[in-house]
Amino acid sequence: MSYFTALVRNEWMKITSKRQLPYYLIFLLVVLAAAIGFQLWFQSEGGSEVGSVGFTSVIFEITSVFTGIFSIVIASQIITDEFKDGTIKQLLIRPASRTTILMSKLVTIMLVVLFVNLAMMLVTALAAFILFDSSAGGIHLLWEGTILPFFLTLPNELFYIFVAFTAAVLTRSLGLSISIAVILNSLAGMLIMFIFDKPWYKYTVFPHLDWNSYYKGEPPIEGITFGFSFGMYALYMLALLLVSILVFKKRDIQ
Amino acid sequence: MNDIVVELQNVTKKIRGKTLIDQLSFQVKRGEIYGFLGPNGAGKTTTIRMMVGLMSITSGTILIEGHDVVKNRAKAMAHVGAIVENPELYKFMTGRQNLLHFARMCGKDVSQSRIDEIVKFVELDQVLDKKVQNYSLGMRQRLGIAQALLHQPSILILDEPTNGLDPAGIRELRDYLKRLAREENISILVSSHLLSEIELMCDRVVVIQNGKYVGEQILDSKHTEEQQVTRSIQFHVEQGEAAAQSLEGTSYQPVQVENNVVTLTLTRDQIPEIVEHFVRHHIKIYEVRSIAETLEDKFLSMTKGGHIQ
């Protein structure tokens, strides 16, 4: 087991030992159960039946919004809790460099986000295929309707995770870093309304977060390529990463 | 193996133009308990934070087992076990999970038998699978020591380790540390502003004030038994003046005569000679007492009356 893997396992152990993750998974299951219950009641009252692929796609779309916010919370918390409890000192007096510590935390968050989303996708699909009508289509429709869109929205989710993570390193405050990421996330739509016709709009990060549009064949701004979007996205992500590493490395721990 | 485990060379720390630590140098030898003493605000914690890499060093060098803590961090830190201020642990995890966490971090393989050994040493085997939030402060302190010792470091750094412990807990900790230094040949650096504490557990002590080196003192009792060391001896006699007069013409001169107490500065071998002298002059002796200069006296003279608690 490499040293880095050991650090990631540590972070994973810490996240799974806190109450948040299990409680959040229970919350997701309650949402799923309620949706299933409502649909079954709706059908028994004579409402139209739902296809299992369609049900999965709708439910997963809703829960992945929740998971987006949840991942912002844990991306902040994985940093701020160590400062709050003073355990940051324990982490930083080990052979591991500060950059390595930071990277192990980032990798762990990405693993948690993948785990929660994929687990939810699997459970929802399983329940839907058992309970609802599957005649309309099988796995390949699931790929089109749920799995692929999820991976194409992942860059968007990851961006706000990086924002929360960097804000947490800078501010060391849980409330502040969650607020910054959530507010940016919810105001992005409005912000775009104001700036989408500006010539420099294509150099902001916002048009490059939605990769679904490229899949649909309609680029977010006319004339730009996926390569350009990918490059801009990578640039912003790298900048956030660099800021968090530099600040974290330089900081005197009181 | 080198006999010097930790070495500070002209270490200086400045924050915004203010000098917190000024050209501080000292060495910690293998297997000794080294006290790091100074009034509150003298810069003890700052120095320790530089030693473990929590704070940057403005100038100077800190070597641990010969490795520079800045340039060769991973190698230096592999030899260090530390508790900076409180024993910070993950309260939401069990003692066992905490140990596993720190074992994975130390950069070398820690065997299960080593973990068992340490747990037995700090007597936590009964509560190891309980969450740390249910531990008493003493238990947390012990778990803190256990995690610091997992990788068999050559230096254990403890910053104010007895803060918040009750007298029984302090005594217990002191006994652990002494056993550790003796049985595992680990050097221990203990910072404290409490003289009595340092006096009871350390072999050697360095005193700092306002971030500057003030002095170093050997506390080990076997050194004070040395033949050539002079000390103040009080003779409680029936008549002080008569006793002082009897000494006239000899090579011994009383330092002080007060309330029938004659004080002389003598080596160990000279004490029976004086007793014999008094007896021959029919001076009744009620008590002979050796007045050792206490660490407190030395500390106060070193820091020129700087406040201590």
mmCIF file of C-alpha atoms in Angstrom, chain A residues 33-227:
data_model
loop_
_atom_site.group_PDB
_atom_site.id
_atom_site.type_symbol
_atom_site.label_atom_id
_atom_site.label_comp_id
_atom_site.label_asym_id
_atom_site.label_seq_id
_atom_site.Cartn_x
_atom_site.Cartn_y
_atom_site.Cartn_z
ATOM 1 C CA ALA A 33 -38.931 5.626 -1.036
ATOM 2 C CA ALA A 34 -41.244 8.644 -1.004
ATOM 3 C CA ALA A 35 -41.006 8.993 -4.792
ATOM 4 C CA ILE A 36 -41.743 5.299 -5.286
ATOM 5 C CA GLY A 37 -44.635 5.468 -2.810
ATOM 6 C CA PHE A 38 -46.098 8.499 -4.524
ATOM 7 C CA GLN A 39 -45.829 6.907 -7.980
ATOM 8 C CA LEU A 40 -47.436 3.647 -6.796
ATOM 9 C CA TRP A 41 -50.276 5.580 -5.161
ATOM 10 C CA PHE A 42 -50.654 7.694 -8.301
ATOM 11 C CA GLN A 43 -50.919 4.542 -10.453
ATOM 12 C CA SER A 44 -53.424 2.900 -8.083
ATOM 13 C CA GLU A 45 -55.618 6.007 -8.418
ATOM 14 C CA GLY A 46 -55.659 5.462 -12.153
ATOM 15 C CA GLY A 47 -52.722 7.661 -13.061
ATOM 16 C CA SER A 48 -50.543 6.771 -16.008
ATOM 17 C CA GLU A 49 -47.751 4.291 -15.512
ATOM 18 C CA VAL A 50 -44.126 5.314 -15.589
ATOM 19 C CA GLY A 51 -41.273 3.620 -17.399
ATOM 20 C CA SER A 52 -38.453 2.400 -15.196
ATOM 21 C CA VAL A 53 -35.821 4.263 -17.264
ATOM 22 C CA GLY A 54 -37.760 7.513 -17.073
ATOM 23 C CA PHE A 55 -38.318 7.144 -13.336
ATOM 24 C CA THR A 56 -34.612 6.522 -12.724
ATOM 25 C CA SER A 57 -33.620 9.508 -14.813
ATOM 26 C CA VAL A 58 -35.996 11.939 -13.026
ATOM 27 C CA ILE A 59 -35.208 10.744 -9.498
ATOM 28 C CA PHE A 60 -31.475 10.701 -10.119
ATOM 29 C CA GLU A 61 -31.583 14.194 -11.548
ATOM 30 C CA ILE A 62 -33.230 15.453 -8.343
ATOM 31 C CA THR A 63 -30.950 13.580 -5.930
ATOM 32 C CA SER A 64 -27.784 14.612 -7.780
ATOM 33 C CA VAL A 65 -28.724 18.257 -7.089
ATOM 34 C CA PHE A 66 -28.850 17.398 -3.368
ATOM 35 C CA THR A 67 -25.565 15.535 -3.679
ATOM 36 C CA GLY A 68 -24.040 18.581 -5.357
ATOM 37 C CA ILE A 69 -24.753 20.640 -2.240
ATOM 38 C CA PHE A 70 -23.719 17.792 0.054
ATOM 39 C CA SER A 71 -20.378 17.509 -1.736
ATOM 40 C CA ILE A 72 -19.782 21.248 -1.255
ATOM 41 C CA VAL A 73 -20.371 20.718 2.469
ATOM 42 C CA ILE A 74 -17.931 17.823 2.799
ATOM 43 C CA ALA A 75 -15.335 19.515 0.591
ATOM 44 C CA SER A 76 -15.336 22.423 3.054
ATOM 45 C CA GLN A 77 -15.595 20.262 6.132
ATOM 46 C CA ILE A 78 -12.691 17.977 5.255
ATOM 47 C CA ILE A 79 -10.451 21.031 5.724
ATOM 48 C CA THR A 80 -12.249 23.160 8.314
ATOM 49 C CA ASP A 81 -12.936 20.315 10.778
ATOM 50 C CA GLU A 82 -9.210 19.651 11.092
ATOM 51 C CA PHE A 83 -8.672 23.303 12.007
ATOM 52 C CA LYS A 84 -11.703 23.377 14.311
ATOM 53 C CA ASP A 85 -10.620 20.289 16.277
ATOM 54 C CA GLY A 86 -6.933 21.220 16.204
ATOM 55 C CA THR A 87 -6.143 17.889 14.530
ATOM 56 C CA ILE A 88 -4.529 19.804 11.663
ATOM 57 C CA LYS A 89 -1.410 19.909 13.838
ATOM 58 C CA GLN A 90 -1.458 16.142 14.066
ATOM 59 C CA LEU A 91 -1.642 15.867 10.276
ATOM 60 C CA LEU A 92 1.137 18.314 9.542
ATOM 61 C CA ILE A 93 3.799 16.996 11.923
ATOM 62 C CA ARG A 94 4.146 13.782 9.889
ATOM 63 C CA PRO A 95 6.542 12.928 7.082
ATOM 64 C CA ALA A 96 3.855 13.755 4.491
ATOM 65 C CA SER A 97 4.258 17.137 2.818
ATOM 66 C CA ARG A 98 1.399 19.604 3.067
ATOM 67 C CA THR A 99 0.706 19.281 -0.653
ATOM 68 C CA THR A 100 0.361 15.509 -0.298
ATOM 69 C CA ILE A 101 -2.068 15.944 2.600
ATOM 70 C CA LEU A 102 -4.162 18.376 0.571
ATOM 71 C CA MET A 103 -4.211 16.110 -2.488
ATOM 72 C CA SER A 104 -5.246 13.079 -0.439
ATOM 73 C CA LYS A 105 -8.216 15.067 0.831
ATOM 74 C CA LEU A 106 -9.213 16.204 -2.651
ATOM 75 C CA VAL A 107 -8.998 12.673 -4.046
ATOM 76 C CA THR A 108 -11.110 11.399 -1.146
ATOM 77 C CA ILE A 109 -13.853 13.958 -1.822
ATOM 78 C CA MET A 110 -13.973 12.937 -5.470
ATOM 79 C CA LEU A 111 -14.231 9.287 -4.421
ATOM 80 C CA VAL A 112 -17.080 10.096 -2.018
ATOM 81 C CA VAL A 113 -18.941 12.069 -4.685
ATOM 82 C CA LEU A 114 -18.559 9.220 -7.173
ATOM 83 C CA PHE A 115 -19.538 6.647 -4.565
ATOM 84 C CA VAL A 116 -22.683 8.476 -3.424
ATOM 85 C CA ASN A 117 -23.862 9.236 -6.968
ATOM 86 C CA LEU A 118 -23.176 5.790 -8.388
ATOM 87 C CA ALA A 119 -24.679 4.014 -5.371
ATOM 88 C CA MET A 120 -27.803 6.168 -5.642
ATOM 89 C CA MET A 121 -27.987 5.534 -9.376
ATOM 90 C CA LEU A 122 -27.711 1.782 -8.857
ATOM 91 C CA VAL A 123 -30.296 1.599 -6.065
ATOM 92 C CA THR A 124 -32.761 3.817 -7.958
ATOM 93 C CA ALA A 125 -32.381 1.823 -11.171
ATOM 94 C CA LEU A 126 -32.745 -1.497 -9.368
ATOM 95 C CA ALA A 127 -35.894 -0.385 -7.571
ATOM 96 C CA ALA A 128 -37.328 1.088 -10.777
ATOM 97 C CA PHE A 129 -36.641 -2.016 -12.847
ATOM 98 C CA ILE A 130 -38.256 -4.240 -10.215
ATOM 99 C CA LEU A 131 -41.328 -2.066 -9.568
ATOM 100 C CA PHE A 132 -42.093 -0.321 -12.839
ATOM 101 C CA ASP A 133 -42.581 -1.111 -16.499
ATOM 102 C CA SER A 134 -39.348 -1.964 -18.270
ATOM 103 C CA SER A 135 -40.826 -2.766 -21.701
ATOM 104 C CA ALA A 136 -39.795 0.617 -23.104
ATOM 105 C CA GLY A 137 -36.130 -0.227 -22.993
ATOM 106 C CA GLY A 138 -33.222 -1.501 -20.968
ATOM 107 C CA ILE A 139 -29.686 -0.694 -20.041
ATOM 108 C CA HIS A 140 -28.694 1.229 -23.177
ATOM 109 C CA LEU A 141 -31.465 3.740 -22.513
ATOM 110 C CA LEU A 142 -30.191 4.075 -18.950
ATOM 111 C CA TRP A 143 -26.807 4.994 -20.425
ATOM 112 C CA GLU A 144 -28.343 7.696 -22.615
ATOM 113 C CA GLY A 145 -30.763 9.046 -20.046
ATOM 114 C CA THR A 146 -28.872 8.844 -16.760
ATOM 115 C CA ILE A 147 -25.286 7.621 -16.787
ATOM 116 C CA LEU A 148 -23.877 9.758 -19.600
ATOM 117 C CA PRO A 149 -25.598 13.005 -18.502
ATOM 118 C CA PHE A 150 -24.231 12.395 -14.996
ATOM 119 C CA PHE A 151 -20.646 12.164 -16.223
ATOM 120 C CA LEU A 152 -21.172 15.234 -18.398
ATOM 121 C CA THR A 153 -22.414 17.311 -15.433
ATOM 122 C CA LEU A 154 -19.616 16.054 -13.200
ATOM 123 C CA PRO A 155 -17.193 18.837 -14.331
ATOM 124 C CA ASN A 156 -19.751 21.395 -13.123
ATOM 125 C CA GLU A 157 -20.056 19.663 -9.743
ATOM 126 C CA LEU A 158 -16.277 19.334 -9.468
ATOM 127 C CA PHE A 159 -15.788 23.038 -10.118
ATOM 128 C CA TYR A 160 -17.949 24.021 -7.144
ATOM 129 C CA ILE A 161 -16.219 21.358 -5.034
ATOM 130 C CA PHE A 162 -12.885 23.002 -5.890
ATOM 131 C CA VAL A 163 -14.324 26.422 -5.058
ATOM 132 C CA ALA A 164 -15.521 25.202 -1.649
ATOM 133 C CA PHE A 165 -12.231 23.395 -1.011
ATOM 134 C CA THR A 166 -10.113 26.432 -1.888
ATOM 135 C CA ALA A 167 -12.372 28.742 0.130
ATOM 136 C CA ALA A 168 -12.013 26.360 3.097
ATOM 137 C CA VAL A 169 -8.215 26.482 2.865
ATOM 138 C CA LEU A 170 -8.306 30.276 2.632
ATOM 139 C CA THR A 171 -10.906 31.050 5.287
ATOM 140 C CA ARG A 172 -10.760 27.965 7.565
ATOM 141 C CA SER A 173 -14.419 28.702 8.224
ATOM 142 C CA LEU A 174 -17.057 26.100 7.394
ATOM 143 C CA GLY A 175 -19.936 28.555 7.102
ATOM 144 C CA LEU A 176 -18.023 30.938 4.902
ATOM 145 C CA SER A 177 -16.663 28.366 2.472
ATOM 146 C CA ILE A 178 -20.017 26.612 2.051
ATOM 147 C CA SER A 179 -21.703 29.988 1.517
ATOM 148 C CA ILE A 180 -19.182 31.101 -1.095
ATOM 149 C CA ALA A 181 -19.612 27.930 -3.151
ATOM 150 C CA VAL A 182 -23.398 27.681 -2.800
ATOM 151 C CA ILE A 183 -23.974 31.374 -3.507
ATOM 152 C CA LEU A 184 -21.717 31.273 -6.556
ATOM 153 C CA ASN A 185 -23.524 28.148 -7.705
ATOM 154 C CA SER A 186 -27.014 29.607 -7.326
ATOM 155 C CA LEU A 187 -26.146 33.051 -8.670
ATOM 156 C CA ALA A 188 -24.259 31.701 -11.682
ATOM 157 C CA GLY A 189 -27.433 31.574 -13.781
ATOM 158 C CA MET A 190 -28.283 35.205 -13.031
ATOM 159 C CA LEU A 191 -24.709 36.339 -13.521
ATOM 160 C CA ILE A 192 -24.607 34.726 -16.948
ATOM 161 C CA MET A 193 -27.727 36.714 -17.958
ATOM 162 C CA PHE A 194 -25.771 39.905 -17.407
ATOM 163 C CA ILE A 195 -22.525 38.946 -19.064
ATOM 164 C CA PHE A 196 -23.361 36.401 -21.773
ATOM 165 C CA ASP A 197 -23.183 38.986 -24.576
ATOM 166 C CA LYS A 198 -19.882 40.462 -23.492
ATOM 167 C CA PRO A 199 -16.895 39.631 -25.710
ATOM 168 C CA TRP A 200 -14.923 38.335 -22.719
ATOM 169 C CA TYR A 201 -17.729 35.974 -21.616
ATOM 170 C CA LYS A 202 -15.958 33.046 -23.235
ATOM 171 C CA TYR A 203 -12.962 33.629 -20.956
ATOM 172 C CA THR A 204 -15.047 33.185 -17.814
ATOM 173 C CA VAL A 205 -15.497 29.691 -16.453
ATOM 174 C CA PHE A 206 -19.296 29.564 -16.744
ATOM 175 C CA PRO A 207 -19.837 28.566 -20.392
ATOM 176 C CA HIS A 208 -17.277 25.787 -20.017
ATOM 177 C CA LEU A 209 -18.981 23.993 -17.129
ATOM 178 C CA ASP A 210 -21.800 22.466 -19.141
ATOM 179 C CA TRP A 211 -20.425 19.630 -21.240
ATOM 180 C CA ASN A 212 -23.874 18.270 -22.030
ATOM 181 C CA SER A 213 -24.315 20.956 -24.641
ATOM 182 C CA TYR A 214 -21.379 19.617 -26.628
ATOM 183 C CA TYR A 215 -22.886 16.145 -26.504
ATOM 184 C CA LYS A 216 -26.130 17.553 -27.845
ATOM 185 C CA GLY A 217 -24.143 19.230 -30.621
ATOM 186 C CA GLU A 218 -24.867 22.827 -29.534
ATOM 187 C CA PRO A 219 -21.762 24.568 -28.166
ATOM 188 C CA PRO A 220 -22.510 27.018 -25.310
ATOM 189 C CA ILE A 221 -21.122 29.915 -27.359
ATOM 190 C CA GLU A 222 -21.183 29.835 -31.096
ATOM 191 C CA GLY A 223 -17.817 29.209 -32.692
ATOM 192 C CA ILE A 224 -15.987 27.761 -29.709
ATOM 193 C CA THR A 225 -14.776 24.188 -29.730
ATOM 194 C CA PHE A 226 -14.816 21.526 -27.029
ATOM 195 C CA GLY A 227 -11.022 21.727 -26.968
#
